[in-house]
Rosetta silent file (secondary structure, phi, psi, omega in degrees, C-alpha in Angstrom):
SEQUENCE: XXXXXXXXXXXXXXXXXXXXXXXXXXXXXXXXXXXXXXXXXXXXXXXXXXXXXXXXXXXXXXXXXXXXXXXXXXXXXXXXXXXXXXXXXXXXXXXXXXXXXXXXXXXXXXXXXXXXXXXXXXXXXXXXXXXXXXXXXXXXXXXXXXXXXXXXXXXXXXXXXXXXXXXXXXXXXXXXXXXXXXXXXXX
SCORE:     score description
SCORE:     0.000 S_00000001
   1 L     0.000  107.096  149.450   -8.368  -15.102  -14.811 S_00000001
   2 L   -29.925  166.708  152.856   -9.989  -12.095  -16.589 S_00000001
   3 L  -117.400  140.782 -170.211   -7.733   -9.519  -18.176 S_00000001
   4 L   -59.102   85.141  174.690   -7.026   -6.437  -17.075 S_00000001
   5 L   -62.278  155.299 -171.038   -8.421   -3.514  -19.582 S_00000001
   6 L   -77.225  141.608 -178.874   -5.896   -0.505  -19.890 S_00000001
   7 L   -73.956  -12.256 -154.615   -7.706    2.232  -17.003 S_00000001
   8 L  -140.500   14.764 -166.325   -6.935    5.191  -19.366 S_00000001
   9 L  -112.122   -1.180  152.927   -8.188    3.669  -22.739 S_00000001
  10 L   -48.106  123.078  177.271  -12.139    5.148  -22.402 S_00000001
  11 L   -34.246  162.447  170.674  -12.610    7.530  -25.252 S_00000001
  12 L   -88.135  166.232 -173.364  -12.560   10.597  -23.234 S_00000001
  13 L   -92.051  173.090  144.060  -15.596   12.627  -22.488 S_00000001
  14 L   -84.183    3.367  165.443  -15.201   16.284  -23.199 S_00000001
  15 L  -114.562   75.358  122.285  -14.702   17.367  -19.799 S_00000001
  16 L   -94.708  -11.994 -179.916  -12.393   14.770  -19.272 S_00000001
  17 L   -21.439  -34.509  157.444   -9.678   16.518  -21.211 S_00000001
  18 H   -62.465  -26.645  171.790   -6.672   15.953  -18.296 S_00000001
  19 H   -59.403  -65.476  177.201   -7.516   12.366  -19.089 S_00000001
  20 H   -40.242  -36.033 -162.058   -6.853   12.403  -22.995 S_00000001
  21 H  -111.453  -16.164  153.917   -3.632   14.342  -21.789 S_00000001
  22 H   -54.879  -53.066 -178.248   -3.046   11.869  -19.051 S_00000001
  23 H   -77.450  -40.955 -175.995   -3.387    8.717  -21.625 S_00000001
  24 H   -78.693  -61.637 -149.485   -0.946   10.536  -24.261 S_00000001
  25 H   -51.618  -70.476  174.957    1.383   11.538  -21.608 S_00000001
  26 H   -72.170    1.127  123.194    1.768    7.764  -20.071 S_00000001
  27 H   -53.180  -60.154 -177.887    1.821    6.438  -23.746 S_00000001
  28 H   -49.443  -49.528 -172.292    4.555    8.752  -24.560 S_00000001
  29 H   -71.917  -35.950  176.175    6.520    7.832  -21.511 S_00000001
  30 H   -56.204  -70.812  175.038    5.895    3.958  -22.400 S_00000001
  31 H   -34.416  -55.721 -174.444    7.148    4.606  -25.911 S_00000001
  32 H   -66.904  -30.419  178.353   10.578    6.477  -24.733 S_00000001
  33 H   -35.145  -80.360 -148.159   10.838    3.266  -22.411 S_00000001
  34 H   -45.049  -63.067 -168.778   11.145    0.963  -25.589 S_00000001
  35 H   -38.351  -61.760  165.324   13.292    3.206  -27.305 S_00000001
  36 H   -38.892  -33.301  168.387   15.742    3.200  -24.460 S_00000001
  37 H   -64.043  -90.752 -166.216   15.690   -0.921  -25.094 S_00000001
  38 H     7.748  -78.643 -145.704   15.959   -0.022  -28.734 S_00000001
  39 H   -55.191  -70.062  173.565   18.955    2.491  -27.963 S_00000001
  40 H   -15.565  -86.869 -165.086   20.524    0.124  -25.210 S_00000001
  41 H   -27.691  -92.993 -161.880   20.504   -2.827  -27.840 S_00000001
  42 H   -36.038  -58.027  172.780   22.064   -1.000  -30.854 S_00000001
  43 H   -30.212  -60.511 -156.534   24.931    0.471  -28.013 S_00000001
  44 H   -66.661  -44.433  175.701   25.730   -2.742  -26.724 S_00000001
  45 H   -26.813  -92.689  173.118   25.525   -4.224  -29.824 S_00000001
  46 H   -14.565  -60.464 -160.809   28.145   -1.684  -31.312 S_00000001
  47 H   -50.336  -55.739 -145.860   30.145   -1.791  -28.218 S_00000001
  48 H   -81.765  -41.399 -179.130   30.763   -5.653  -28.621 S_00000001
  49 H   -49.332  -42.428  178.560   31.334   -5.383  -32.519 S_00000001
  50 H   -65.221  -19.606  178.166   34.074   -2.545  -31.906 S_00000001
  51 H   -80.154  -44.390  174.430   35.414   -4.520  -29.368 S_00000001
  52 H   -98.162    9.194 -165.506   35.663   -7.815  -31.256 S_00000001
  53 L   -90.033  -83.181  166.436   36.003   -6.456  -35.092 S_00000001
  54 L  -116.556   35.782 -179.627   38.805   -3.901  -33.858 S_00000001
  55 L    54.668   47.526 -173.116   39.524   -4.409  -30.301 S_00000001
  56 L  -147.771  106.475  173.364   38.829   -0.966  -29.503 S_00000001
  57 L   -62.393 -171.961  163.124   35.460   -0.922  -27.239 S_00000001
  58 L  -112.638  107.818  171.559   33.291    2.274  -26.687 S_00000001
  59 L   -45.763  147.461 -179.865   34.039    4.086  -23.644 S_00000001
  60 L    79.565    6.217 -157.189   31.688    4.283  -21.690 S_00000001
  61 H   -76.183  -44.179  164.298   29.064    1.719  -22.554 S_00000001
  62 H   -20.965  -76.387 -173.973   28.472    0.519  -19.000 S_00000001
  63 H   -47.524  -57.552 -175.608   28.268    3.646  -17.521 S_00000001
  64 H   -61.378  -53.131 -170.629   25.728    4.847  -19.940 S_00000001
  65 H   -62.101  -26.255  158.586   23.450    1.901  -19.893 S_00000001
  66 H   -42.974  -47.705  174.186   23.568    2.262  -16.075 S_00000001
  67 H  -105.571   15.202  173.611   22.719    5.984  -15.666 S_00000001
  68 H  -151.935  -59.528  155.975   20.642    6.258  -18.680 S_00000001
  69 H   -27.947  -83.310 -175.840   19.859    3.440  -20.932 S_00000001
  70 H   -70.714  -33.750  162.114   18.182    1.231  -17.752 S_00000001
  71 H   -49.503  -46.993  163.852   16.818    3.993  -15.895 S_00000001
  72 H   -20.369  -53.870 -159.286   14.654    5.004  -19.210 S_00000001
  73 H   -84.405   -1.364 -166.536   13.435    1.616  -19.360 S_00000001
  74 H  -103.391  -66.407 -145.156   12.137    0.810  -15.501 S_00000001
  75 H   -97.989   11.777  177.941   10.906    4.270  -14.733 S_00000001
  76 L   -91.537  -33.001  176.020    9.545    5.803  -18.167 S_00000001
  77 L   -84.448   24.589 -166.234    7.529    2.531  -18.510 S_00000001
  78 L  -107.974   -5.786  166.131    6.082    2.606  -15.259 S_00000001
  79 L   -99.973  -26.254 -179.117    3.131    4.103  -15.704 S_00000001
  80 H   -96.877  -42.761  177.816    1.992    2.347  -18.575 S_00000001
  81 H   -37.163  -41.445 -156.867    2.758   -0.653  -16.802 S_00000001
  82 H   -76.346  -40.795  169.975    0.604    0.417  -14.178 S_00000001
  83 H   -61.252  -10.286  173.138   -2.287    1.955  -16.348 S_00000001
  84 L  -109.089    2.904 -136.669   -2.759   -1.673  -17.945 S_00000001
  85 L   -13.200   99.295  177.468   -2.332   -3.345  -14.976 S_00000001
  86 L  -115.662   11.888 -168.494    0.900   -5.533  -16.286 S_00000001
  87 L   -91.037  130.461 -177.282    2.043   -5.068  -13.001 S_00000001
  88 L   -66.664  154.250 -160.181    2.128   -8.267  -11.020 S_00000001
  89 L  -138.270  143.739 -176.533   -1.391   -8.815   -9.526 S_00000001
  90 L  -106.060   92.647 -150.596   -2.949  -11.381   -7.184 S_00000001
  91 L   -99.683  -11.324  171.879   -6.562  -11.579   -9.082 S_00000001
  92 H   -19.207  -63.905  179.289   -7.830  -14.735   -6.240 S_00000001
  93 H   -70.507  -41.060  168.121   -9.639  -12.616   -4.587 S_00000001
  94 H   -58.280  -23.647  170.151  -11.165  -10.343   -7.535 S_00000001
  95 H   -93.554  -18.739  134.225  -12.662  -13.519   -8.717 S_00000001
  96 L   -65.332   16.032 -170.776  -14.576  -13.900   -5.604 S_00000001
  97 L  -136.351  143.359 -166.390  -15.473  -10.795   -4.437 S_00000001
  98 L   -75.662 -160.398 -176.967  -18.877   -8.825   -5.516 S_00000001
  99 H   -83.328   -2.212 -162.582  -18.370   -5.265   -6.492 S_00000001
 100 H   -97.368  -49.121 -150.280  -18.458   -3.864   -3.000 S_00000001
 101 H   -69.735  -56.161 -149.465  -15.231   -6.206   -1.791 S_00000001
 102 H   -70.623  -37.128  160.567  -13.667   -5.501   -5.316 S_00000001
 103 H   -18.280  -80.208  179.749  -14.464   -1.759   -4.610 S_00000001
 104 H   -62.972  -42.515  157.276  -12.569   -1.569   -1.168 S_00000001
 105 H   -33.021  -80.951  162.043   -9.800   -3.227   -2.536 S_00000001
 106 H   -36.410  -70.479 -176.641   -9.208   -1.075   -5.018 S_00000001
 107 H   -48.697  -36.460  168.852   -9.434    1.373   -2.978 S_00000001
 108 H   -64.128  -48.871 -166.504   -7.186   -0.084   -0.109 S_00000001
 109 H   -82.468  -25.057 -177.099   -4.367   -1.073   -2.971 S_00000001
 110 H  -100.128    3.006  127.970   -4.558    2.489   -4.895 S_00000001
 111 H   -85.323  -28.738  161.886   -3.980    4.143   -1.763 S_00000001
 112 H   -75.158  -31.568  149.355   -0.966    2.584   -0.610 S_00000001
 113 H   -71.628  -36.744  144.657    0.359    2.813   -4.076 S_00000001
 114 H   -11.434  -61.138  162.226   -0.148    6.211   -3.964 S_00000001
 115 H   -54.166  -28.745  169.904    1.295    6.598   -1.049 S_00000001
 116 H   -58.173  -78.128  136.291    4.109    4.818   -2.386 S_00000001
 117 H     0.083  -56.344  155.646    4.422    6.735   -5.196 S_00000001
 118 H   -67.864  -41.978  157.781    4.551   10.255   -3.466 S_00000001
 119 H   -38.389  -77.567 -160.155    7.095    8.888   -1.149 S_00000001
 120 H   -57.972  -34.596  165.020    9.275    7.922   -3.790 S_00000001
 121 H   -39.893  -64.465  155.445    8.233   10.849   -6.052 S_00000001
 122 H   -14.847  -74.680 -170.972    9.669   13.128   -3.035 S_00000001
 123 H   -68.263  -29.945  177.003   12.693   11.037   -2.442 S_00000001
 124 H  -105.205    2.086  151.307   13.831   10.896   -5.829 S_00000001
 125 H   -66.793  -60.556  176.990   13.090   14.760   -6.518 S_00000001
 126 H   -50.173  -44.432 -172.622   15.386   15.379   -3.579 S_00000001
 127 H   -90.239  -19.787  167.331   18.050   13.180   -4.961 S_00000001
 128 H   -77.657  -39.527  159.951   17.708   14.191   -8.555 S_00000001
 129 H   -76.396  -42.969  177.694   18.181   17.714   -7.314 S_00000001
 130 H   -63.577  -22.497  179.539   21.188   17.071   -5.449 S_00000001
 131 H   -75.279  -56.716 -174.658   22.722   15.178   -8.536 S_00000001
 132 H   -46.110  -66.652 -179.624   21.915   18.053  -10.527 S_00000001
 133 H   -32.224  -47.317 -171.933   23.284   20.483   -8.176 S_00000001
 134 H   -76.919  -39.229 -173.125   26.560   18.565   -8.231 S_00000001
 135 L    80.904   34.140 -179.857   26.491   17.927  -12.143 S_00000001
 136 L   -59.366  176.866 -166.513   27.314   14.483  -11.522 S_00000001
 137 L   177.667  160.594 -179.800   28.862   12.874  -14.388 S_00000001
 138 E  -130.879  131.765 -144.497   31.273    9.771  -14.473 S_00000001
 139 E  -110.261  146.214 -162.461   34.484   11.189  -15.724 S_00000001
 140 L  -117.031 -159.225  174.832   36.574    8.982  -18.419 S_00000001
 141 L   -70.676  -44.443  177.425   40.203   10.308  -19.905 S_00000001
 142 L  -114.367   -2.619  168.160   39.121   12.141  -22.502 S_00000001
 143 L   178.007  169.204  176.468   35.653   13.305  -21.511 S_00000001
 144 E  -126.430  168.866 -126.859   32.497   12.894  -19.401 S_00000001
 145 E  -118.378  143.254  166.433   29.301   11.174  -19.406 S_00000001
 146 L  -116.304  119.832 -170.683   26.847   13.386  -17.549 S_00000001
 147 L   -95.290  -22.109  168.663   24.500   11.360  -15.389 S_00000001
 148 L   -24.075  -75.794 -166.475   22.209   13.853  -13.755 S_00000001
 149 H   -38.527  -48.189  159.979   19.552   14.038  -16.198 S_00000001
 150 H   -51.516  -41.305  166.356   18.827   10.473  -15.652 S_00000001
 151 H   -26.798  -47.368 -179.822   18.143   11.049  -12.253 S_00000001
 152 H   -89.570   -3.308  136.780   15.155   12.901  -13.054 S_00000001
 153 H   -79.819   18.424 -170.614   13.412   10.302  -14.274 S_00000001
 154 H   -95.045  -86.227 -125.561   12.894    7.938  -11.050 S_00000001
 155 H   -94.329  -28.603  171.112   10.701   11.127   -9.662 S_00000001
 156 H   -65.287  -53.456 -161.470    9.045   11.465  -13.390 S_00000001
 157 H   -56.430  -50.532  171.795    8.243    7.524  -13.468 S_00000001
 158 H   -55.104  -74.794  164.558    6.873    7.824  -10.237 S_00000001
 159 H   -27.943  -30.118 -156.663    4.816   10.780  -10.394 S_00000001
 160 H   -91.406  -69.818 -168.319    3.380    9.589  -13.370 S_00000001
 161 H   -72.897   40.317   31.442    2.285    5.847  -11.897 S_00000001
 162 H    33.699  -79.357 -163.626    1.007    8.530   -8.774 S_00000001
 163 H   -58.790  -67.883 -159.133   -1.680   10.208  -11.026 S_00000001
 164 H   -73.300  -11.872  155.991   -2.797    6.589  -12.487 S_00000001
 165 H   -51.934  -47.243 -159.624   -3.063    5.649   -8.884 S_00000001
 166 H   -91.558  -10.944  157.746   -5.052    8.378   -7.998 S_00000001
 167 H   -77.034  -20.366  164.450   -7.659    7.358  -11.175 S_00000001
 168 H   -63.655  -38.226  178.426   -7.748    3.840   -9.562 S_00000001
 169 H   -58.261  -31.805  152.459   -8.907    5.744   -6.344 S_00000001
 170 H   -51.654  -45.370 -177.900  -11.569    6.761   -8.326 S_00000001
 171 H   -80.816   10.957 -164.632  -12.529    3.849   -9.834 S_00000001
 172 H  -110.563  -21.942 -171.133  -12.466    1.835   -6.371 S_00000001
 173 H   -94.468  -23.798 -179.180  -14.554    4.451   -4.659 S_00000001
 174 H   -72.007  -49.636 -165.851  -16.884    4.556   -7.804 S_00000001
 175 H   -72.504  -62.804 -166.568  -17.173    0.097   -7.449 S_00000001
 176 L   -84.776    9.220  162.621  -17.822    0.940   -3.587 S_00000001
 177 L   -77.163  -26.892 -153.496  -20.792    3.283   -3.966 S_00000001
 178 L   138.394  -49.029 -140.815  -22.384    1.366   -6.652 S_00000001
 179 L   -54.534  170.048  141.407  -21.957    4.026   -8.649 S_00000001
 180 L   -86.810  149.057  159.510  -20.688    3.521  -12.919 S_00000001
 181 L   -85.495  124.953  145.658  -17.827    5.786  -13.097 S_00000001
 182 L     4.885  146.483  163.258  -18.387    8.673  -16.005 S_00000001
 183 L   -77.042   96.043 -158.585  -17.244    7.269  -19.148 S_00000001
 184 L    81.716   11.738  173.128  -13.690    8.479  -19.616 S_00000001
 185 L  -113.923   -9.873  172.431  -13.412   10.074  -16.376 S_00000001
 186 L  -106.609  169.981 -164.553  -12.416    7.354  -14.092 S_00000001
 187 L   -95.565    0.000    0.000   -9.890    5.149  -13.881 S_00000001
């Protein structure tokens, strides 16, 4: 089994510039992922000291790692998962298939994640707005945790692994002409 080169790490050309802002953008979004582990740890972490040091917990630690803490880390990291392909992958067939097979593949698997991807993009704009609208929050005694915000990233995460989809469509349509993709312009 080869490994999988990151799709977005050719220098860029200079009229590739949406790539170069494509590649920081789905870096960036990997990077707040970790930090949300980061953040997560050091919470719970706290949570359990205050709880067993001086029996006094932190309100709210669930609730936050639930609407904010674990969403971070699934859908801000979901693009750079995808752009590296770390995603699970069935590679059987890629080592037995010419460039024309491996081509159509591509092409066949980076349109239904696409498709995937805009569904979900959709569905969790629509639900992220409706959250909003409402101002959910999860309300404690003395104050409340506002959960919205989180919301909007399940339609960011998506959207994001969307775009690096649609540079795989490129590179699968590039593998079934023949063709070399540009240097930094495909996926």
């Amino acid at each position: 089994m080869t490994a999988t080169p990151d799709r977005l790490n050719d220098p860029p050309a200079p009229a590739a510039a949406p790539l170069h802002g494509l590649r920081r953008l789905v870096d960036g979004a990997g990077i707040a992922g970790g930090l949300a582990v980061a953040l997560m740890a050091l919470h719970v972490v706290l949570d359990v000291a205050a709880r067993n040091l001086a029996g006094l917990p932190l309100s709210g630690t669930t609730e936050f790692v639930a609407g904010w803490y674990m969403v971070a880390v699934v859908f801000c990291a979901l693009g750079s998962v995808h752009a590296r392909g770390d995603h699970i992958r069935v590679d059987l067939i890629d080592m037995i298939a010419g460039p024309r097979l491996d081509g159509l593949l591509t092409l066949f698997t980076s349109l239904v994640f696409l498709a995937a991807a805009a569904a979900m993009t959709v569905w969790g704009i629509d639900d992220a707005l409706d959250a909003t609208l409402r101002g959910e929050r999860v309300e404690f005694a003395t104050w409340a945790l506002p959960v919205w915000p989180g919301r909007w990233l399940v339609p960011a995460g998506f959207a994001l692994t969307g775009l690096v989809a649609l540079l795989d469509l490129g590179r699968g349509l590039h593998r079934l002409t023949g063709r070399r993709p540009p240097r930094g312009d495909a996926a």
